[in-house]
PDB file of N, CA, C and O in Angstrom:
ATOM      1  N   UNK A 105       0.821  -1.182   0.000  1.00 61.00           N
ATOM      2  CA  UNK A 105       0.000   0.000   0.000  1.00 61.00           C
ATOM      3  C   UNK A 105       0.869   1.250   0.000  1.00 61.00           C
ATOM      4  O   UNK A 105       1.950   1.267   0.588  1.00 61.00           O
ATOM      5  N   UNK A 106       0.384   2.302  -0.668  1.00 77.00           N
ATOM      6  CA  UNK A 106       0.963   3.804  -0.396  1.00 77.00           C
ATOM      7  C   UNK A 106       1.009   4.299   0.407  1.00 77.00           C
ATOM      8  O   UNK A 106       0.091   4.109   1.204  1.00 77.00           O
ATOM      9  N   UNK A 107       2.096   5.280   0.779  1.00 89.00           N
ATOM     10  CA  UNK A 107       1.424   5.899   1.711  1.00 89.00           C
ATOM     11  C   UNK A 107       0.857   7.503   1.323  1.00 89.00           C
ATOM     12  O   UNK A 107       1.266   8.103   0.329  1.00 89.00           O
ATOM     13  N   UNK A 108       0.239   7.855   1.913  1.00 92.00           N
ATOM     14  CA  UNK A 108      -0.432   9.274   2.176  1.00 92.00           C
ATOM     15  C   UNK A 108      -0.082   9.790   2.835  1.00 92.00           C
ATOM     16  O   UNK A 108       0.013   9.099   3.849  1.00 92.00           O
ATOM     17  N   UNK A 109       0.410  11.207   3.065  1.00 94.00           N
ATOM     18  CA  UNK A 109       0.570  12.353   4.131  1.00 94.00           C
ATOM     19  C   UNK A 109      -0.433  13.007   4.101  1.00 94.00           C
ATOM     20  O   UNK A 109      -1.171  13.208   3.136  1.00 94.00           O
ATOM     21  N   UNK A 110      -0.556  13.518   5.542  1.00 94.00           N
ATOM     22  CA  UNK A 110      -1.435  14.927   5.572  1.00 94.00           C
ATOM     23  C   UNK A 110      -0.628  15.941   6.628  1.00 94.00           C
ATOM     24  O   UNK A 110       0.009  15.685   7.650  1.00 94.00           O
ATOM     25  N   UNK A 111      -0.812  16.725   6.204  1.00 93.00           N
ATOM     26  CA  UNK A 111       0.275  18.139   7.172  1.00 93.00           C
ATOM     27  C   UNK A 111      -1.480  18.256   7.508  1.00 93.00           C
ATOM     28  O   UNK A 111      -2.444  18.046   6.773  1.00 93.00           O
ATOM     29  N   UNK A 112      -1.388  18.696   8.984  1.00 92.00           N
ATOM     30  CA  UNK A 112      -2.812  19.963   9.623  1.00 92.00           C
ATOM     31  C   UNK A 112      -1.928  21.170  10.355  1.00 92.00           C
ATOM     32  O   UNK A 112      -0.774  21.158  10.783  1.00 92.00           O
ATOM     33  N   UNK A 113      -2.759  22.032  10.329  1.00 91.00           N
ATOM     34  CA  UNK A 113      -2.251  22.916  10.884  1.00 91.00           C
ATOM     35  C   UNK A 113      -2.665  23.909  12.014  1.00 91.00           C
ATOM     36  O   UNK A 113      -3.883  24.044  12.139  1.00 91.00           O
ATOM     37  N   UNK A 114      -1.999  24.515  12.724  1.00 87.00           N
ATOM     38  CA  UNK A 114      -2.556  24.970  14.125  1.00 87.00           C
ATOM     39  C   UNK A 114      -3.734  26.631  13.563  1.00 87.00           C
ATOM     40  O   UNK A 114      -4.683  27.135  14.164  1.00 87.00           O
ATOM     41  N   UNK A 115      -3.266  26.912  12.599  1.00 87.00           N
ATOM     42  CA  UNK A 115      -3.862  27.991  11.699  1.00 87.00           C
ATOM     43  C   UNK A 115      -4.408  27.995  10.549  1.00 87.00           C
ATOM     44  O   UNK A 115      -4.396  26.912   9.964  1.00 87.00           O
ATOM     45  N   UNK A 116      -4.892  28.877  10.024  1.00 87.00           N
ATOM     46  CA  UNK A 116      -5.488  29.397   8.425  1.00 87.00           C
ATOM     47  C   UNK A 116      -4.069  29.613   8.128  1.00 87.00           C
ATOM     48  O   UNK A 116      -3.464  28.914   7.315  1.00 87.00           O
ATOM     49  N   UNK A 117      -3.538  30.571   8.777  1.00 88.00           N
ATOM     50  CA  UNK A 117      -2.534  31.628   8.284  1.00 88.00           C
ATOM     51  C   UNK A 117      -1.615  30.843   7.650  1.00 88.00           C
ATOM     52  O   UNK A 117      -1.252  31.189   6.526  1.00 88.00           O
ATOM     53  N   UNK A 118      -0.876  29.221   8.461  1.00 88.00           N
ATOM     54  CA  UNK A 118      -0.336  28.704   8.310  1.00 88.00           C
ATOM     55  C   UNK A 118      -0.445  27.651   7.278  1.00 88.00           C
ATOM     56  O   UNK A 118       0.543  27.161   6.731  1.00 88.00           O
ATOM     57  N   UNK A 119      -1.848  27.263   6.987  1.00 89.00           N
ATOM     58  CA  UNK A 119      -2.684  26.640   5.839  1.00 89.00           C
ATOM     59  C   UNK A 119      -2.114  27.218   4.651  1.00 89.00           C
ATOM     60  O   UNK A 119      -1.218  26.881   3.878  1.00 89.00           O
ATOM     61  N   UNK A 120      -2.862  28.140   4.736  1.00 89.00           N
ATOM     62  CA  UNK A 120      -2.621  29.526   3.471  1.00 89.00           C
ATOM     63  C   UNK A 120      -1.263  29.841   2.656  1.00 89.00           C
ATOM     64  O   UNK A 120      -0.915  29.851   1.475  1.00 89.00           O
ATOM     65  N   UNK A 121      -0.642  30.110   4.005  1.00 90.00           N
ATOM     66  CA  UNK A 121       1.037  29.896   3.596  1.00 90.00           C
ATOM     67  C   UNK A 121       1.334  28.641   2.717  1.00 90.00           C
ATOM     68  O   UNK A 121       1.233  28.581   1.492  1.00 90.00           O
ATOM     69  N   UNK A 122       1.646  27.837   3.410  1.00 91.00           N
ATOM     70  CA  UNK A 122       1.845  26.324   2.873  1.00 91.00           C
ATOM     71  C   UNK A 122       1.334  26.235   1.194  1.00 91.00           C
ATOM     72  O   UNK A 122       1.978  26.014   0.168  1.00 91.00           O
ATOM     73  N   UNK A 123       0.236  26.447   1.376  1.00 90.00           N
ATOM     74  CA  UNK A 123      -0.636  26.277   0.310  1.00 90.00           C
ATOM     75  C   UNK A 123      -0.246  26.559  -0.912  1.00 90.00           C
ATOM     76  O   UNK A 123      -0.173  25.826  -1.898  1.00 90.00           O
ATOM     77  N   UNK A 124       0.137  28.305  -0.702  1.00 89.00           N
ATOM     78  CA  UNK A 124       0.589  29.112  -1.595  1.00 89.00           C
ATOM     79  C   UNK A 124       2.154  28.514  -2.042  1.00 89.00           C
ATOM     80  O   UNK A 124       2.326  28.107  -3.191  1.00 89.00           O
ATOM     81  N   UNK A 125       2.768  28.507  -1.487  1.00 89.00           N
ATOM     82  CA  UNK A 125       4.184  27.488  -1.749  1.00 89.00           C
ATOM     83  C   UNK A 125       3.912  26.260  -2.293  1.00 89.00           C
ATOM     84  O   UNK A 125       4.469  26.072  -3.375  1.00 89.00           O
ATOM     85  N   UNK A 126       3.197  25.324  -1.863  1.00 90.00           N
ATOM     86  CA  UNK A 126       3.333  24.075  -2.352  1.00 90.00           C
ATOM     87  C   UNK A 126       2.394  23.901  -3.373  1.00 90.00           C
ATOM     88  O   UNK A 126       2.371  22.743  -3.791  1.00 90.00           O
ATOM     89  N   UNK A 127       1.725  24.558  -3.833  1.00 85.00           N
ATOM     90  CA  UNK A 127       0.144  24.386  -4.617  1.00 85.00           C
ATOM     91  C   UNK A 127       1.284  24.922  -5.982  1.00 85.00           C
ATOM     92  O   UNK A 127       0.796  24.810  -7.107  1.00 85.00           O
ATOM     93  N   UNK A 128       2.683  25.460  -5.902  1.00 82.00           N
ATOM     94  CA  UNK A 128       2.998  25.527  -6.999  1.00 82.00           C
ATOM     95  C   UNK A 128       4.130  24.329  -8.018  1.00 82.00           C
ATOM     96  O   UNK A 128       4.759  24.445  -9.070  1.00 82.00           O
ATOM     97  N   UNK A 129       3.976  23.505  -7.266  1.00 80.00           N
ATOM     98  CA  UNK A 129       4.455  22.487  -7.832  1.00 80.00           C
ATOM     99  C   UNK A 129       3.515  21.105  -7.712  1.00 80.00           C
ATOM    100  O   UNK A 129       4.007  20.050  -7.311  1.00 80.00           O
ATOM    101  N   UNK A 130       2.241  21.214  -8.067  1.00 86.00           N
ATOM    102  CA  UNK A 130       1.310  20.162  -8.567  1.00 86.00           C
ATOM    103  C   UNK A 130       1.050  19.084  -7.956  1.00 86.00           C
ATOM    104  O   UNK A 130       0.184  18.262  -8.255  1.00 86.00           O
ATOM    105  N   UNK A 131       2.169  19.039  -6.633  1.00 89.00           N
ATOM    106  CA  UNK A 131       2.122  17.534  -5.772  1.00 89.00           C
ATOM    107  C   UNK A 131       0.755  17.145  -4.735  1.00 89.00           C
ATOM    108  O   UNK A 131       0.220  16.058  -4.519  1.00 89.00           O
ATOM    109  N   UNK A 132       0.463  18.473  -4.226  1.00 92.00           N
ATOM    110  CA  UNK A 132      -0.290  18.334  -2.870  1.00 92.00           C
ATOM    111  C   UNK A 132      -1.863  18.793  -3.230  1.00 92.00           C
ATOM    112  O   UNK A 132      -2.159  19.559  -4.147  1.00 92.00           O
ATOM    113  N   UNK A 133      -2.635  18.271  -2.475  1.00 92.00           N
ATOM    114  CA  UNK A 133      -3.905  18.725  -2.885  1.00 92.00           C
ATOM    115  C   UNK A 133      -4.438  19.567  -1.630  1.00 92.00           C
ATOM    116  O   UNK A 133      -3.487  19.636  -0.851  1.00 92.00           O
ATOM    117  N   UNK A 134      -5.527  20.227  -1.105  1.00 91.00           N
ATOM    118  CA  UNK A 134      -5.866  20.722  -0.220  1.00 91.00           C
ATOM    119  C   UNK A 134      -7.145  20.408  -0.231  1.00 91.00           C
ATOM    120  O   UNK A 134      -7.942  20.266  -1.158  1.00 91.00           O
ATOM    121  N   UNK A 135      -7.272  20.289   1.253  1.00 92.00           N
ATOM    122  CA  UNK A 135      -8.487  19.046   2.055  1.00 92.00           C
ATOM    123  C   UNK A 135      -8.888  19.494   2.961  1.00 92.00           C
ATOM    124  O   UNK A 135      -8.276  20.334   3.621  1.00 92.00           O
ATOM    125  N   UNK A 136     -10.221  18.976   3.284  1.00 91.00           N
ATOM    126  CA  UNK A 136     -10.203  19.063   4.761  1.00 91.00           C
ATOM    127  C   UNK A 136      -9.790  18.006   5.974  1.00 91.00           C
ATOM    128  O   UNK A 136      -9.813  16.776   5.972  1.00 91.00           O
ATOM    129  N   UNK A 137      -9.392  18.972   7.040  1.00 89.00           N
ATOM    130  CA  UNK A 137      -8.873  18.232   7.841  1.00 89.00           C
ATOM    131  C   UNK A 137      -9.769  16.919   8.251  1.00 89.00           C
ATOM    132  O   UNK A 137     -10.808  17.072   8.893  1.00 89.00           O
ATOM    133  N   UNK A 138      -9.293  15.566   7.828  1.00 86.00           N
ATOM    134  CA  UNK A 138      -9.835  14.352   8.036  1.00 86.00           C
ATOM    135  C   UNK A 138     -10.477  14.304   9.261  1.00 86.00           C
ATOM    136  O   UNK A 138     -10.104  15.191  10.028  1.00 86.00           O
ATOM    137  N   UNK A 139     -11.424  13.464   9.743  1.00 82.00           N
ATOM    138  CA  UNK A 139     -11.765  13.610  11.175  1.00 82.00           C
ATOM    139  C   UNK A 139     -11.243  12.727  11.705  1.00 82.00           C
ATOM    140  O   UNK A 139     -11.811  12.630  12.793  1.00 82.00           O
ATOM    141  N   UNK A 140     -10.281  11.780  11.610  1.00 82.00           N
ATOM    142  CA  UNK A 140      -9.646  11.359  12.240  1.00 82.00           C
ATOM    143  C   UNK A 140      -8.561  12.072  13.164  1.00 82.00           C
ATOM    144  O   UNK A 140      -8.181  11.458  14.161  1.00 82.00           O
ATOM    145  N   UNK A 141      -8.044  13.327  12.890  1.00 82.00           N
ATOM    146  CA  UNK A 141      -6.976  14.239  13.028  1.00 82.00           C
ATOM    147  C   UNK A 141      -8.094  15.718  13.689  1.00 82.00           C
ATOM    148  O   UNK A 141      -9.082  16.327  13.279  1.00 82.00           O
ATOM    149  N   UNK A 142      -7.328  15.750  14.724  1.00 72.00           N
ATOM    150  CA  UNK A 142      -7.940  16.800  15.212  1.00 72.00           C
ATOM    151  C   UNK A 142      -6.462  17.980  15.353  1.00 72.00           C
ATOM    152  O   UNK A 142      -5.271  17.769  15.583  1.00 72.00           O
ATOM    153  N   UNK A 143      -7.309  19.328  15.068  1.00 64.00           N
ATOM    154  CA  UNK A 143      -6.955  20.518  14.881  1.00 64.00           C
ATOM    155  C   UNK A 143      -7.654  21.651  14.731  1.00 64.00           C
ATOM    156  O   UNK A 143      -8.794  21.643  14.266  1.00 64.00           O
ATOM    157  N   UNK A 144      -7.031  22.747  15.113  1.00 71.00           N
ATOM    158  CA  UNK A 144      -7.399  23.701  15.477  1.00 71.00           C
ATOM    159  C   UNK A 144      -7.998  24.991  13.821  1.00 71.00           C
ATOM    160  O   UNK A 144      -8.737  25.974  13.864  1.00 71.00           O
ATOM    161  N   UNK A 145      -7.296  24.387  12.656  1.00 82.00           N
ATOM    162  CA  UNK A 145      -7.384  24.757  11.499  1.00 82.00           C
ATOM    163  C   UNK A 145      -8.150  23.755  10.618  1.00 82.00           C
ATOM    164  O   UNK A 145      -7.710  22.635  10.875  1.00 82.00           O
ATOM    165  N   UNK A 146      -9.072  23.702   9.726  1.00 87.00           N
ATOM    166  CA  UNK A 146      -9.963  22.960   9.658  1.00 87.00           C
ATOM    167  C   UNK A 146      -9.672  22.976   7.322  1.00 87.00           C
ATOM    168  O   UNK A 146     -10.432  22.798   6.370  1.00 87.00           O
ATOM    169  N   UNK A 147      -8.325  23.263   7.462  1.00 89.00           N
ATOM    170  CA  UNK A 147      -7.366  22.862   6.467  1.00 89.00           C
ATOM    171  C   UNK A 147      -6.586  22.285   6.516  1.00 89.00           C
ATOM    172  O   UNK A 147      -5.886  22.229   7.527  1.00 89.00           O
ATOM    173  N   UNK A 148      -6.316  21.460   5.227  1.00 92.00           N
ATOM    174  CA  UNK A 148      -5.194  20.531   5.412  1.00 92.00           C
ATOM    175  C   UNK A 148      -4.680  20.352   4.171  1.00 92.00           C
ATOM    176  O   UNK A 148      -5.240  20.786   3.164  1.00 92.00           O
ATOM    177  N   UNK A 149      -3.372  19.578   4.153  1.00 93.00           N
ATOM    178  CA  UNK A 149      -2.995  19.539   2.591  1.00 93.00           C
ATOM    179  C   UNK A 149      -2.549  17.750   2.682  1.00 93.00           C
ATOM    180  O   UNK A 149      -2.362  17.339   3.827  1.00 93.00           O
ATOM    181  N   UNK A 150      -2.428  16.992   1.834  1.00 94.00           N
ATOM    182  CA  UNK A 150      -2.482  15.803   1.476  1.00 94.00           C
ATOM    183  C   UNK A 150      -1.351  15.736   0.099  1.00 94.00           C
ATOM    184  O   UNK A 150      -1.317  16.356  -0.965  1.00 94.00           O
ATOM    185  N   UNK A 151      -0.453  14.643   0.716  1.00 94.00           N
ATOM    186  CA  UNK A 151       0.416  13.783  -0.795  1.00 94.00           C
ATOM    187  C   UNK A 151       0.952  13.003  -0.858  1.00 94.00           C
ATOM    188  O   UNK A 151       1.094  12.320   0.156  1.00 94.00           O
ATOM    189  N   UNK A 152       1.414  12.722  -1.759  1.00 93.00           N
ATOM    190  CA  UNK A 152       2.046  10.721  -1.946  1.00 93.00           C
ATOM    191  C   UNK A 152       3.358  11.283  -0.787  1.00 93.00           C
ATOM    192  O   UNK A 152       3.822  12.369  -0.439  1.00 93.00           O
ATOM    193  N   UNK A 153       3.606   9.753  -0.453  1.00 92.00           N
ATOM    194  CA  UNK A 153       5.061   9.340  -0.045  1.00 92.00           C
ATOM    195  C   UNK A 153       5.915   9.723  -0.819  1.00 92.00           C
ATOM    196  O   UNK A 153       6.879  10.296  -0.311  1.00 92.00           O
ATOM    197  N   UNK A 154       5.886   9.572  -2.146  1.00 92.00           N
ATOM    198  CA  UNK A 154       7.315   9.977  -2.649  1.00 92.00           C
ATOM    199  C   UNK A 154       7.443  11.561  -3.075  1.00 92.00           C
ATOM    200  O   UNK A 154       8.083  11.944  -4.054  1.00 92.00           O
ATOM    201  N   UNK A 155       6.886  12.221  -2.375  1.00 93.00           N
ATOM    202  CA  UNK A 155       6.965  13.900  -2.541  1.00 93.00           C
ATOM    203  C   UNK A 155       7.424  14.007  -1.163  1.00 93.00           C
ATOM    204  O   UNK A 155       8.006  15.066  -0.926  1.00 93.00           O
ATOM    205  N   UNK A 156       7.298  13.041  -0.009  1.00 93.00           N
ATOM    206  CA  UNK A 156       7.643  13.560   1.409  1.00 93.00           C
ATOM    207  C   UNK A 156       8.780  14.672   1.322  1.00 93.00           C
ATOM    208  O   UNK A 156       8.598  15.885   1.421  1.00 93.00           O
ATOM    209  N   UNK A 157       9.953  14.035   1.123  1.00 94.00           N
ATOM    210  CA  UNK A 157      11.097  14.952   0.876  1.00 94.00           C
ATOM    211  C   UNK A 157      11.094  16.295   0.447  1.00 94.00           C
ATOM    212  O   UNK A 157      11.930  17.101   0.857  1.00 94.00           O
ATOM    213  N   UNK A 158      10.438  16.506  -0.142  1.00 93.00           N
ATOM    214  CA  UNK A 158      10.602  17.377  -1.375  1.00 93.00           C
ATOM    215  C   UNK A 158       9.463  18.631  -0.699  1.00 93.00           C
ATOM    216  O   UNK A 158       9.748  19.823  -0.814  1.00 93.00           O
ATOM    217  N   UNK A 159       8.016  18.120   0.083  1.00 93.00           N
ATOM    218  CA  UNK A 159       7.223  19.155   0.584  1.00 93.00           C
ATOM    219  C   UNK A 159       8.271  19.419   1.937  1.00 93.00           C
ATOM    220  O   UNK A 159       8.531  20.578   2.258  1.00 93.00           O
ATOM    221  N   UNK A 160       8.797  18.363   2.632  1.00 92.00           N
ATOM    222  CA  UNK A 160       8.860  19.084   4.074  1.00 92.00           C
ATOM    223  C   UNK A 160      10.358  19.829   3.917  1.00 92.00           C
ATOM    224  O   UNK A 160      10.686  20.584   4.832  1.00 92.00           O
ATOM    225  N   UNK A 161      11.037  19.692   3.082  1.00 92.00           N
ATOM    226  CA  UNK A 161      12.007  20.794   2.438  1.00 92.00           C
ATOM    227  C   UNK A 161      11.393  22.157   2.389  1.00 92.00           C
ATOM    228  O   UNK A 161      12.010  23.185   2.670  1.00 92.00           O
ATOM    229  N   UNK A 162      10.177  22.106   2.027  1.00 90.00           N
ATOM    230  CA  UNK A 162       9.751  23.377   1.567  1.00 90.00           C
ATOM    231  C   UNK A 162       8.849  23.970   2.514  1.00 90.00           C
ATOM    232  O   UNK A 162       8.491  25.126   2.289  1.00 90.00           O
ATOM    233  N   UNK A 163       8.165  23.026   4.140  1.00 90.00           N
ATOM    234  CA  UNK A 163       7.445  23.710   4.666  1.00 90.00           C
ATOM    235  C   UNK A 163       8.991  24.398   5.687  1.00 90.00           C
ATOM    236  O   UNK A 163       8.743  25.188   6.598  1.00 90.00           O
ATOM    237  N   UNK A 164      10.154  24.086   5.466  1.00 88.00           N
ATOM    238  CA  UNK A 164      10.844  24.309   6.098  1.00 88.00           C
ATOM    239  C   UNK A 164      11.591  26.121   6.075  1.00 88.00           C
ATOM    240  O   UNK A 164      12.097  26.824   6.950  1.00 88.00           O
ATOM    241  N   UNK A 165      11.287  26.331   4.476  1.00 86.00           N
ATOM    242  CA  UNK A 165      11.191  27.605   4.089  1.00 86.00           C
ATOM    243  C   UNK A 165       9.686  28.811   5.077  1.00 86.00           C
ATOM    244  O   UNK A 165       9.526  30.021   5.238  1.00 86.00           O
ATOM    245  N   UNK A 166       9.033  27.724   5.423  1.00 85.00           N
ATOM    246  CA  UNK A 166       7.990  28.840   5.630  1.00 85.00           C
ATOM    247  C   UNK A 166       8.044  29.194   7.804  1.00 85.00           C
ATOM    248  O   UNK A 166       8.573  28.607   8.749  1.00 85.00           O
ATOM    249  N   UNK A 167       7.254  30.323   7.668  1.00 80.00           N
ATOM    250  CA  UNK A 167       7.724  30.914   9.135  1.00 80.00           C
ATOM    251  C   UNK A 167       6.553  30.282   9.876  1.00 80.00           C
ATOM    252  O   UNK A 167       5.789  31.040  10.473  1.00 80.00           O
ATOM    253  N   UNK A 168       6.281  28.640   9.901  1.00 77.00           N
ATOM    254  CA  UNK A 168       5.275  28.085  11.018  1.00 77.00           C
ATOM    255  C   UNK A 168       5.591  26.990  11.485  1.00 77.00           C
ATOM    256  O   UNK A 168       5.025  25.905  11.612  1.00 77.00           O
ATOM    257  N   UNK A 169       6.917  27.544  11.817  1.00 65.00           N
ATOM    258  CA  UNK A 169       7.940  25.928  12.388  1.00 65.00           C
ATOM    259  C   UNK A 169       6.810  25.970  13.763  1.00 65.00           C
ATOM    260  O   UNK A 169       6.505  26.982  14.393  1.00 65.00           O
ATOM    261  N   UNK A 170       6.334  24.634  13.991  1.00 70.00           N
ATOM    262  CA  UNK A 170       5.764  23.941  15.309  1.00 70.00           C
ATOM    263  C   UNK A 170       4.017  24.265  15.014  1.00 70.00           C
ATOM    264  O   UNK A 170       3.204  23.754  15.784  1.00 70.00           O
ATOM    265  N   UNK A 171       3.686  24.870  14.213  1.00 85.00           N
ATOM    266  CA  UNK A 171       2.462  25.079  13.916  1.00 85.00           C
ATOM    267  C   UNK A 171       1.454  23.824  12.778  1.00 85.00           C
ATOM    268  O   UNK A 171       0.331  23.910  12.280  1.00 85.00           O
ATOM    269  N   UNK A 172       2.289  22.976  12.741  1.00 88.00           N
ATOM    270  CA  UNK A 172       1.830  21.645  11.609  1.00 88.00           C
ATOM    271  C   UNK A 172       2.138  20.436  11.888  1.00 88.00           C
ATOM    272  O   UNK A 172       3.222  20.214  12.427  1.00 88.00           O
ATOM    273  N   UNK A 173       1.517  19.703  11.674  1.00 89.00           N
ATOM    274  CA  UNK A 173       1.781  18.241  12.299  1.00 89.00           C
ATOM    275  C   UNK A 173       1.808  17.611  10.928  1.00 89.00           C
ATOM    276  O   UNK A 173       1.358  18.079   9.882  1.00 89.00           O
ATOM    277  N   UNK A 174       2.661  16.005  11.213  1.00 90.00           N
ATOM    278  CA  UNK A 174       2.553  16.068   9.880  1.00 90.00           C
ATOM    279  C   UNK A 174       1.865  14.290  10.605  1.00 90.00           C
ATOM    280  O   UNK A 174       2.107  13.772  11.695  1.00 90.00           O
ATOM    281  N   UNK A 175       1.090  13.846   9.587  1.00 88.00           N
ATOM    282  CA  UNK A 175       0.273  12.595   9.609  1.00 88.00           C
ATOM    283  C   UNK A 175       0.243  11.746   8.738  1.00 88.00           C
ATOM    284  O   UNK A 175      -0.220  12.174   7.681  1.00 88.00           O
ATOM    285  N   UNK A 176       0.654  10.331   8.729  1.00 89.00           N
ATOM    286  CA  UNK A 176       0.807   9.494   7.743  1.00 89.00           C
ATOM    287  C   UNK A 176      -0.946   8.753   7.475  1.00 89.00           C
ATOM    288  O   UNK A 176      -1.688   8.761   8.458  1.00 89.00           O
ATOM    289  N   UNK A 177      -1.411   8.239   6.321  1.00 80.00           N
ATOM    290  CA  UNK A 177      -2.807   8.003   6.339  1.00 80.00           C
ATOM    291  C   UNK A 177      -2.090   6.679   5.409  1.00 80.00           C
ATOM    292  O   UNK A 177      -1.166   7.068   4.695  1.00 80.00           O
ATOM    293  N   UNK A 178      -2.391   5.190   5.327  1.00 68.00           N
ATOM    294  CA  UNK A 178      -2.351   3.666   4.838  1.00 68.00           C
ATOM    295  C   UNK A 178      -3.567   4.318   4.102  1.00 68.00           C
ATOM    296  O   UNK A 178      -4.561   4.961   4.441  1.00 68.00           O
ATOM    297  N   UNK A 179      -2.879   3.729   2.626  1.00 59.00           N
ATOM    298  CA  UNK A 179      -4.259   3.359   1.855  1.00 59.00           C
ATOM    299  C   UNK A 179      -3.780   2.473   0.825  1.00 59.00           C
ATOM    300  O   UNK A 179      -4.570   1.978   0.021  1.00 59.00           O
TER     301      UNK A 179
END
């Protein structure tokens, strides 16, 4: 099976951010936060395993270090 990520986040602000960065390279989709996953931001972004690298490189650029969790989802 694949795996799935989901980043949630403690904010919009931090949603938004993310979003805007990663929504430009075609990998991640934006969701709502699963109900399995509880949070305070009721956005989320979702993507394959083999982009792991490559998004959390890039949430690393953005200013919401400790504000995102990141969540693996089996499918």
């Amino acid at each position: 099976m694949a795996k799935k990520y989901v980043i949630s986040f403690e904010s919009t602000h931090g949603a938004i951010a993310a979003r805007r960065v990663l929504d430009k390279s075609g990998m991640i989709r934006t969701i709502p936060v699963p109900r399995a996953i509880s949070a305070a931001c009721g956005i989320a972004i979702s993507f394959d395993g083999e982009n792991l690298d490559y998004v959390m490189e890039k949430m690393k650029t953005l200013d919401i270090e400790g504000e995102y969790h990141l969540h693996i989802l089996e499918e």
